XYZ file of N, CA and C in Angstrom:
477
model
N 2.178 -17.149 3.985
C 2.658 -15.788 3.525
C 3.995 -15.450 4.438
N 4.929 -15.090 3.662
C 6.122 -14.688 4.293
C 6.394 -13.216 4.077
N 6.913 -12.505 4.875
C 7.391 -10.864 4.721
C 8.873 -10.989 4.791
N 9.487 -10.511 3.739
C 10.892 -10.482 3.583
C 11.588 -9.166 2.801
N 12.625 -8.844 2.778
C 13.403 -8.062 2.068
C 13.280 -8.366 0.561
N 12.929 -7.210 -0.282
C 12.704 -7.578 -1.598
C 13.979 -7.889 -2.183
N 13.881 -8.449 -3.397
C 15.043 -8.625 -4.318
C 14.629 -8.156 -5.764
N 15.611 -8.115 -6.594
C 15.546 -7.603 -7.905
C 14.377 -8.440 -8.726
N 14.316 -9.606 -8.454
C 13.097 -10.321 -9.376
C 11.697 -10.101 -8.847
N 11.585 -9.266 -7.620
C 10.283 -8.898 -7.257
C 9.889 -7.474 -7.735
N 10.713 -6.699 -8.424
C 10.552 -5.531 -8.669
C 9.325 -5.280 -9.791
N 9.239 -6.033 -10.720
C 7.952 -5.791 -11.680
C 6.665 -5.874 -10.887
N 6.460 -6.876 -9.874
C 5.250 -6.963 -9.158
C 5.093 -6.032 -7.999
N 6.189 -5.479 -7.596
C 6.218 -4.296 -6.670
C 5.541 -2.966 -7.184
N 6.334 -2.928 -8.418
C 5.892 -1.612 -9.165
C 4.572 -1.718 -9.627
N 3.788 -2.895 -10.047
C 2.487 -3.160 -10.369
C 1.600 -2.716 -9.199
N 2.041 -3.136 -8.015
C 1.131 -2.955 -6.753
C 1.156 -1.763 -6.646
N 2.323 -1.150 -6.446
C 2.553 0.453 -6.000
C 1.689 1.034 -6.972
N 1.850 0.994 -8.366
C 1.153 1.837 -9.322
C -0.355 1.706 -9.162
N -0.774 0.568 -8.773
C -2.287 0.123 -8.609
C -2.865 1.255 -7.591
N -2.066 1.341 -6.571
C -2.397 2.216 -5.237
C -2.330 3.722 -5.781
N -1.493 4.041 -6.367
C -1.303 5.312 -6.814
C -2.512 5.773 -8.066
N -2.825 4.756 -8.796
C -3.675 5.002 -9.856
C -5.190 5.247 -9.075
N -5.432 4.359 -8.019
C -6.757 4.464 -7.311
C -6.988 5.963 -6.675
N -5.812 6.579 -6.494
C -5.881 7.910 -6.053
C -6.655 8.129 -4.614
N -6.606 7.346 -3.765
C -7.221 7.536 -2.479
C -6.380 7.421 -1.181
N -5.001 7.051 -1.472
C -4.301 6.799 -0.234
C -2.931 7.287 -0.400
N -2.008 7.380 -1.584
C -0.695 7.671 -1.677
C -0.791 9.035 -2.253
N 0.159 9.955 -1.932
C 0.223 11.337 -2.246
C 0.675 11.350 -3.836
N 1.436 10.371 -4.079
C 2.025 10.198 -5.560
C 1.054 10.305 -6.549
N 1.373 11.162 -7.440
C 0.308 11.010 -8.822
C 0.944 10.424 -10.075
N 2.118 10.095 -10.090
C 2.921 9.689 -11.269
C 3.179 8.324 -11.028
N 2.903 7.278 -11.773
C 3.158 5.871 -11.680
C 4.683 5.780 -11.949
N 5.267 4.713 -11.220
C 6.481 4.208 -11.281
C 6.936 3.593 -12.571
N 7.911 3.836 -13.015
C 8.596 2.911 -14.360
C 9.427 2.097 -14.005
N 9.845 1.155 -14.793
C 10.835 0.115 -14.332
C 12.040 0.906 -13.676
N 12.602 1.707 -14.449
C 13.805 2.328 -14.002
C 13.553 3.258 -12.694
N 12.355 4.032 -12.539
C 12.229 4.847 -11.308
C 11.811 4.116 -10.269
N 11.031 2.658 -10.454
C 10.784 1.872 -9.529
C 12.041 1.223 -8.781
N 13.017 0.758 -9.779
C 14.147 0.361 -9.267
C 14.868 1.207 -8.227
N 15.005 2.674 -8.688
C 15.748 3.581 -7.978
C 14.973 3.774 -6.659
N 13.615 3.946 -6.660
C 12.780 4.144 -5.541
C 12.931 3.137 -4.504
N 12.790 1.894 -4.670
C 12.692 0.902 -3.715
C 14.304 0.700 -3.163
N 15.231 0.706 -4.062
C 16.451 0.812 -3.575
C 17.005 1.746 -2.730
N 16.320 2.915 -2.808
C 16.637 4.201 -1.958
C 16.085 4.162 -0.526
N 15.283 3.380 -0.259
C 14.646 3.353 1.023
C 15.443 2.507 1.864
N 15.310 2.765 3.280
C 16.159 2.094 4.486
C 15.727 0.645 4.247
N 14.418 0.396 4.098
C 14.050 -1.115 3.914
C 12.867 -1.077 2.890
N 12.863 -1.942 1.963
C 11.840 -2.192 1.125
C 11.615 -3.671 1.269
N 10.157 -4.111 1.713
C 9.894 -5.471 2.056
C 8.672 -5.907 1.234
N 8.558 -7.193 0.903
C 7.392 -7.743 0.510
C 6.572 -8.860 1.006
N 5.493 -9.052 0.857
C 4.627 -10.298 1.228
C 4.445 -11.167 0.198
N 5.134 -12.315 0.329
C 5.259 -13.336 -0.777
C 4.585 -14.653 -0.407
N 3.981 -15.257 -1.175
C 3.425 -16.655 -0.923
C 3.647 -17.434 -2.177
N 4.258 -18.648 -2.172
C 4.301 -19.434 -3.246
C 4.911 -18.785 -4.478
N 6.050 -17.834 -4.391
C 6.710 -17.072 -5.458
C 6.148 -16.001 -5.842
N 4.625 -15.600 -5.388
C 3.831 -14.414 -5.924
C 4.098 -13.454 -4.938
N 4.031 -12.037 -5.288
C 4.128 -11.033 -4.276
C 2.658 -10.322 -4.241
N 2.263 -10.181 -3.068
C 0.837 -9.691 -2.744
C 0.823 -8.385 -2.154
N 1.924 -7.931 -1.438
C 1.951 -6.590 -0.979
C 3.383 -6.133 -0.713
N 3.580 -4.866 -0.095
C 4.896 -4.449 0.160
C 4.742 -3.210 1.169
N 5.822 -3.026 1.587
C 6.189 -1.808 2.294
C 7.553 -1.267 2.065
N 7.625 0.090 2.279
C 8.780 0.984 2.439
C 8.851 1.576 3.676
N 10.274 1.588 4.085
C 10.584 2.145 5.540
C 11.610 2.970 5.332
N 11.535 4.288 5.881
C 12.690 5.349 5.706
C 12.511 6.299 6.732
N 13.528 7.089 7.017
C 13.324 8.333 8.021
C 12.326 9.431 7.514
N 11.508 9.738 8.361
C 10.549 10.798 8.193
C 11.254 12.125 7.980
N 12.286 12.254 8.385
C 13.056 13.590 8.342
C 14.472 13.337 8.473
N 15.320 14.457 8.628
C 16.767 14.500 8.816
C 17.258 14.870 10.177
N 18.551 14.642 10.349
C 19.241 15.457 11.542
C 18.404 15.059 12.854
N 18.156 15.825 13.649
C 17.681 15.700 14.994
C 16.107 14.957 14.966
N 15.579 14.735 13.820
C 14.481 14.077 13.768
C 14.646 12.718 13.167
N 15.887 12.362 12.851
C 15.884 11.232 11.820
C 15.525 9.975 12.696
N 15.368 10.002 13.980
C 14.938 8.755 14.791
C 13.686 8.475 14.529
N 12.734 9.406 13.953
C 11.542 8.980 13.421
C 11.171 8.541 12.155
N 10.696 7.301 11.939
C 10.733 6.633 10.579
C 9.214 7.093 10.196
N 9.113 6.758 8.746
C 7.793 6.881 7.977
C 7.828 5.539 7.243
N 6.569 5.099 6.976
C 6.379 3.845 6.123
C 5.115 4.007 5.231
N 5.059 3.458 4.084
C 3.932 3.177 3.358
C 3.688 1.745 3.056
N 2.315 1.339 2.733
C 2.000 -0.098 2.591
C 1.157 -0.007 1.421
N 1.340 -1.221 0.575
C 0.346 -1.366 -0.449
C 0.183 -2.916 -0.613
N -1.111 -3.376 -0.798
C -1.540 -4.517 -0.960
C -2.265 -4.822 -2.304
N -2.081 -5.727 -3.201
C -2.716 -5.961 -4.446
C -4.211 -6.146 -4.089
N -4.901 -5.380 -5.010
C -6.449 -5.374 -4.734
C -7.037 -6.678 -4.866
N -6.350 -7.718 -5.724
C -6.873 -9.016 -5.616
C -6.521 -9.688 -4.337
N -5.782 -9.175 -3.511
C -5.468 -9.980 -2.205
C -5.878 -9.394 -0.956
N -6.476 -8.083 -1.185
C -7.185 -7.486 0.038
C -8.136 -8.248 0.817
N -8.151 -8.238 2.090
C -9.031 -8.836 2.946
C -8.356 -10.322 3.548
N -7.081 -10.351 3.104
C -6.484 -11.533 3.699
C -5.425 -11.160 4.821
N -5.579 -9.943 5.430
C -4.723 -9.537 6.567
C -3.325 -9.345 6.180
N -2.964 -9.389 4.808
C -1.693 -8.846 4.353
C -1.071 -7.623 5.132
N -2.004 -6.622 4.936
C -1.555 -5.226 5.477
C -1.227 -5.504 6.876
N -2.075 -6.074 7.800
C -1.506 -6.345 9.114
C -0.177 -7.034 9.333
N 0.208 -8.016 8.431
C 1.344 -8.372 8.515
C 2.560 -7.676 8.191
N 2.282 -6.778 7.156
C 3.326 -5.915 6.740
C 3.638 -4.931 7.773
N 2.464 -4.396 8.470
C 2.701 -3.344 9.554
C 3.409 -3.991 10.704
N 2.912 -5.133 11.107
C 3.694 -5.646 12.204
C 5.090 -5.973 12.086
N 5.462 -6.548 10.692
C 6.843 -6.685 10.335
C 7.554 -5.419 10.365
N 6.955 -4.327 9.877
C 7.539 -3.001 9.862
C 7.927 -2.480 11.231
N 7.097 -2.696 12.127
C 7.175 -2.183 13.503
C 8.642 -2.813 14.008
N 8.697 -4.193 13.747
C 9.921 -4.831 14.196
C 11.184 -4.434 13.660
N 11.105 -4.114 12.224
C 12.344 -3.838 11.595
C 12.553 -2.352 11.742
N 11.584 -1.400 11.988
C 11.999 -0.032 12.337
C 12.767 0.014 13.628
N 12.515 -0.664 14.499
C 13.216 -0.800 15.723
C 14.661 -1.388 15.619
N 14.642 -2.449 14.957
C 16.051 -2.879 14.575
C 16.967 -2.045 13.919
N 16.227 -1.048 12.866
C 17.133 -0.223 12.171
C 17.435 1.049 13.222
N 17.088 1.182 14.466
C 17.492 1.933 15.409
C 16.402 3.242 15.497
N 15.238 3.069 14.688
C 14.199 4.183 14.771
C 13.363 3.963 16.146
N 13.175 5.235 16.679
C 12.412 5.211 18.011
C 10.965 5.562 17.961
N 10.528 5.946 16.723
C 9.006 6.092 16.668
C 8.832 5.826 14.978
N 7.570 5.346 14.725
C 7.117 5.040 13.439
C 5.822 6.272 13.175
N 5.962 6.977 12.388
C 5.078 8.030 12.110
C 4.275 7.965 10.742
N 3.026 8.102 10.691
C 2.336 8.313 9.300
C 1.867 9.737 9.219
N 2.334 10.410 8.324
C 2.025 11.840 7.940
C 0.505 11.877 7.404
N 0.057 11.096 6.638
C -1.095 11.495 5.776
C -2.052 10.376 5.617
N -2.648 9.701 6.817
C -3.498 8.805 6.584
C -4.713 9.467 6.206
N -5.448 9.044 5.096
C -6.613 9.607 4.670
C -7.949 9.263 5.705
N -8.590 10.134 5.976
C -9.619 9.923 7.231
C -10.695 8.890 6.880
N -10.953 8.846 5.473
C -11.943 7.988 5.042
C -11.310 6.555 4.882
N -10.154 6.572 4.989
C -9.484 5.011 4.988
C -9.540 4.179 6.204
N -10.974 3.923 6.490
C -11.233 3.361 7.784
C -10.495 2.048 8.221
N -10.256 1.268 7.083
C -9.661 -0.137 7.396
C -8.383 0.108 7.888
N -7.744 1.112 7.162
C -6.094 1.272 7.561
C -6.084 1.993 9.113
N -7.145 2.859 9.323
C -6.967 3.506 10.531
C -7.507 2.602 11.767
N -8.367 1.745 11.381
C -8.534 0.757 12.359
C -7.522 -0.185 12.712
N -6.770 -0.697 11.710
C -5.580 -1.538 11.802
C -4.480 -0.716 12.667
N -4.296 0.424 12.340
C -3.188 1.098 13.055
C -3.693 1.340 14.630
N -4.852 1.681 14.811
C -5.266 1.827 16.165
C -5.185 0.468 16.956
N -5.702 -0.558 16.287
C -5.554 -1.724 16.886
C -4.346 -2.464 17.310
N -3.208 -1.769 16.429
C -1.824 -2.121 16.672
C -1.057 -1.291 17.430
N -1.808 -0.216 18.005
C -1.327 0.680 19.203
C -0.898 2.071 18.733
N -1.095 2.368 17.392
C -0.825 3.681 16.841
C -1.805 4.719 17.618
N -1.232 6.104 17.797
C -2.108 7.034 18.270
C -2.136 8.201 17.226
N -3.541 8.636 17.016
C -3.715 9.553 16.196
C -3.469 10.889 16.826
N -2.709 11.837 15.910
C -2.130 13.104 16.437
C -3.148 14.060 16.328
N -4.138 14.071 15.539
C -5.264 15.004 15.315
C -5.801 14.878 13.860
N -6.172 16.149 13.277
C -6.772 16.012 11.998
C -6.218 17.048 11.228
N -5.829 17.089 10.135
C -5.566 18.056 9.101
C -6.685 18.175 8.189
N -7.350 19.345 8.296
C -8.689 19.602 7.287
C -8.294 19.631 6.004
N -8.919 18.940 5.050
C -8.478 19.037 3.504
C -7.234 18.973 3.411
N -6.522 17.913 3.916
C -4.924 17.725 3.558
C -4.786 16.916 2.553
N -5.821 16.223 1.844
C -5.472 15.164 0.850
C -6.151 15.281 -0.370
N -5.743 15.552 -1.533
C -6.508 15.844 -2.872
C -6.799 14.476 -3.403
N -8.098 14.044 -3.261
C -8.311 12.796 -3.933
C -8.378 12.783 -5.401
N -8.440 11.487 -6.034
C -8.293 11.506 -7.428
C -9.229 12.293 -8.159
N -10.489 12.233 -7.547
C -11.566 12.942 -8.345
C -11.637 14.568 -8.147
N -10.620 15.104 -7.254
C -10.301 16.414 -7.098
C -10.812 17.012 -5.760
N -11.743 16.385 -5.138
C -12.206 16.710 -3.798
C -11.188 16.678 -2.764
N -11.202 17.223 -1.670
C -10.393 17.354 -0.759
C -10.812 16.385 0.760
N -10.001 15.726 1.368
C -10.465 14.826 2.393
C -9.300 15.280 3.466
N -9.765 14.990 4.888
C -8.914 15.280 5.845
C -8.159 14.189 5.946
N -6.754 14.339 6.670
C -5.668 13.500 6.885
C -5.557 13.344 8.376
N -5.197 12.219 8.772
C -5.031 12.032 10.283
C -3.557 11.306 10.455
N -2.626 12.113 10.939
C -1.210 11.632 11.302
C -1.406 10.772 12.404
N -0.514 9.693 12.419
C -0.451 8.676 13.486
C 0.929 8.395 13.936
N 1.052 7.771 15.123
C 2.397 7.693 15.518
C 2.396 6.302 16.353
N 3.586 5.680 16.547
C 3.699 4.404 17.419
C 5.247 4.560 17.791
N 5.160 4.662 19.304
C 6.591 4.645 19.806
C 7.172 3.212 19.693
N 8.462 2.863 19.561
C 9.084 1.691 19.170
C 9.790 1.397 20.649
């Protein structure tokens, strides 16, 4: 498995994986799926969009971008998506590790996650194992697909 910068031929697989997570409704704040056009614009607008690829197939991706502007531009934000068919293969871990390296290379000083859903224990354990620090808990900060609210846990990692 290789993590690399995406290219145009990866877009359809990236959009499908992204939309799968959006449709699950338990991790990403977005509610609308990406189209071919909106996906092309979305992934091109990031500081970095990268994919996990093996034998020509895309199994996961991440996006990296500033979390804010101006005096807070040195803080990055990222999102990760792994195909449900490939979960359990530690692809998320590879994506996060690569993202930490790339964020530093792009000049960011901190990687921050604004809205990790408290019940997403696999992601939370991974982030903590990789040295991320939880900043607290925001009660009922995420509306799940079924309409109930769950707490979110912001995390950060100094680069």
